[in-house]
Amino acid sequence: QLQASGGGLVQAGGSLRLSCAASGSILSIYAMVWYRQAPGKQRELVAGISIGGNTNYADSVKGRFTISRDVAKNTVYLQMNSLKPEDTAVYYCYADRVLLKDMTAAAYWGQGTLVTVSS
């Protein structure tokens, strides 16, 4: 399962760091991804990172957000700088192509963490 943390209330221009840790009988996780969903909007991809370190970002966060991961700890981070009110959303982490110790594969969603950016 995934446990996300780090959300909160911040003023525009501020920073937050989200963390998401996977636990369980995990051998490896191919990709870890952050999504977000603002009120009344569809869930959208924010940033993703592969086991090899390749990253991709939504255009709206490029240059402001940085995704990183600790492969050994099965943890992904999202450093969010220069936050804007439009970044307000529930942020979800997603683990894709999780290889378990029993050699089965799975995918997991975290429970979400709320980020609120005030103007």
Short mmCIF file of C-alpha atoms in Angstrom, two decimals:
data_model
loop_
_atom_site.label_atom_id
_atom_site.label_comp_id
_atom_site.label_asym_id
_atom_site.label_seq_id
_atom_site.Cartn_x
_atom_site.Cartn_y
_atom_site.Cartn_z
CA GLN A 1 0.00 0.00 0.00
CA LEU A 2 0.97 3.62 -0.39
CA GLN A 3 1.04 6.27 2.31
CA ALA A 4 1.19 9.89 1.21
CA SER A 5 2.04 12.81 3.45
CA GLY A 6 3.21 16.40 3.39
CA GLY A 7 0.14 18.28 2.27
CA GLY A 8 -1.08 21.40 3.97
CA LEU A 9 -1.92 25.07 3.66
CA VAL A 10 0.64 27.41 2.15
CA GLN A 11 0.61 30.93 0.75
CA ALA A 12 1.14 31.57 -2.92
CA GLY A 13 4.84 31.53 -3.72
CA GLY A 14 5.56 29.07 -0.94
CA SER A 15 6.83 25.51 -1.02
CA LEU A 16 5.75 22.08 0.12
CA ARG A 17 7.31 18.65 -0.12
CA LEU A 18 5.10 15.61 -0.54
CA SER A 19 6.23 12.10 0.25
CA CYS A 20 4.72 8.75 -0.63
CA ALA A 21 6.05 5.50 0.73
CA ALA A 22 5.12 2.04 -0.48
CA SER A 23 5.05 -0.81 1.99
CA GLY A 24 4.52 -4.54 1.76
CA SER A 25 6.27 -7.45 0.10
CA ILE A 26 7.67 -5.41 -2.75
CA LEU A 27 10.60 -6.36 -4.93
CA SER A 28 10.51 -3.36 -7.24
CA ILE A 29 8.32 -0.58 -8.56
CA TYR A 30 8.72 0.43 -12.19
CA ALA A 31 7.23 3.92 -11.99
CA MET A 32 5.89 6.19 -9.30
CA VAL A 33 3.59 8.99 -10.29
CA TRP A 34 1.88 11.97 -8.70
CA TYR A 35 -1.61 12.93 -9.84
CA ARG A 36 -3.86 15.66 -8.55
CA GLN A 37 -7.54 16.40 -8.59
CA ALA A 38 -8.93 19.84 -7.99
CA PRO A 39 -12.57 20.35 -6.98
CA GLY A 40 -14.85 19.83 -9.96
CA LYS A 41 -12.03 18.76 -12.24
CA GLN A 42 -10.68 15.48 -13.54
CA ARG A 43 -7.63 13.86 -12.05
CA GLU A 44 -4.50 14.90 -13.94
CA LEU A 45 -0.92 13.69 -14.05
CA VAL A 46 1.52 16.01 -12.31
CA ALA A 47 4.83 14.19 -12.54
CA GLY A 48 6.22 10.71 -12.88
CA ILE A 49 9.54 8.98 -12.43
CA SER A 50 10.71 5.59 -13.61
CA ILE A 51 12.96 3.15 -11.79
CA GLY A 52 15.77 4.38 -14.01
CA GLY A 53 15.21 7.98 -13.05
CA ASN A 54 13.47 9.20 -16.18
CA THR A 55 10.99 11.94 -15.34
CA ASN A 56 8.07 13.65 -16.98
CA TYR A 57 6.02 16.64 -15.87
CA ALA A 58 2.79 18.36 -16.72
CA ASP A 59 3.47 21.61 -18.56
CA SER A 60 1.75 23.53 -15.78
CA VAL A 61 4.35 22.49 -13.19
CA LYS A 62 7.56 22.36 -15.22
CA GLY A 63 10.27 24.44 -13.63
CA ARG A 64 8.42 24.62 -10.31
CA PHE A 65 7.98 20.99 -9.21
CA THR A 66 10.64 18.31 -8.92
CA ILE A 67 9.95 14.62 -8.57
CA SER A 68 12.50 12.26 -7.08
CA ARG A 69 12.56 8.82 -5.59
CA ASP A 70 14.49 6.60 -3.24
CA VAL A 71 14.36 3.24 -4.96
CA ALA A 72 15.67 1.35 -1.95
CA LYS A 73 12.97 2.84 0.28
CA ASN A 74 10.19 2.59 -2.33
CA THR A 75 9.47 6.24 -1.70
CA VAL A 76 8.71 9.08 -4.08
CA TYR A 77 8.89 12.79 -3.32
CA LEU A 78 7.41 15.86 -4.95
CA GLN A 79 9.12 19.14 -4.17
CA MET A 80 6.72 21.93 -5.03
CA ASN A 81 8.05 25.47 -5.24
CA SER A 82 6.50 28.76 -6.33
CA LEU A 83 3.07 27.38 -5.56
CA LYS A 84 0.04 29.00 -7.11
CA PRO A 85 -3.61 28.96 -6.03
CA GLU A 86 -4.35 26.82 -9.08
CA ASP A 87 -2.13 24.11 -7.60
CA THR A 88 -4.76 23.57 -4.92
CA ALA A 89 -5.90 19.96 -5.15
CA VAL A 90 -5.79 16.56 -3.55
CA TYR A 91 -2.52 14.97 -4.58
CA TYR A 92 -2.42 11.22 -5.11
CA CYS A 93 0.55 8.97 -5.59
CA TYR A 94 0.41 5.93 -7.82
CA ALA A 95 2.80 3.00 -8.05
CA ASP A 96 2.84 1.32 -11.43
CA ARG A 97 4.02 -2.20 -12.25
CA VAL A 98 4.81 -3.21 -8.71
CA LEU A 99 6.60 -6.55 -8.58
CA LEU A 100 5.79 -8.44 -5.40
CA LYS A 101 7.88 -11.09 -3.68
CA ASP A 102 5.45 -13.80 -4.78
CA MET A 103 6.26 -12.73 -8.36
CA THR A 104 2.86 -11.24 -9.02
CA ALA A 105 2.33 -7.69 -10.24
CA ALA A 106 0.15 -4.98 -8.82
CA ALA A 107 -0.58 -1.27 -8.98
CA TYR A 108 -1.45 0.89 -6.02
CA TRP A 109 -3.03 4.27 -5.33
CA GLY A 110 -2.27 6.28 -2.23
CA GLN A 111 -5.01 7.85 -0.16
CA GLY A 112 -4.36 11.43 -1.24
CA THR A 113 -3.06 14.45 0.58
CA LEU A 114 -4.65 17.90 0.36
CA VAL A 115 -2.61 20.87 -0.80
CA THR A 116 -4.22 24.27 -0.41
CA VAL A 117 -2.53 27.37 -1.77
CA SER A 118 -3.95 30.68 -0.61
CA SER A 119 -3.63 33.87 -2.63
#
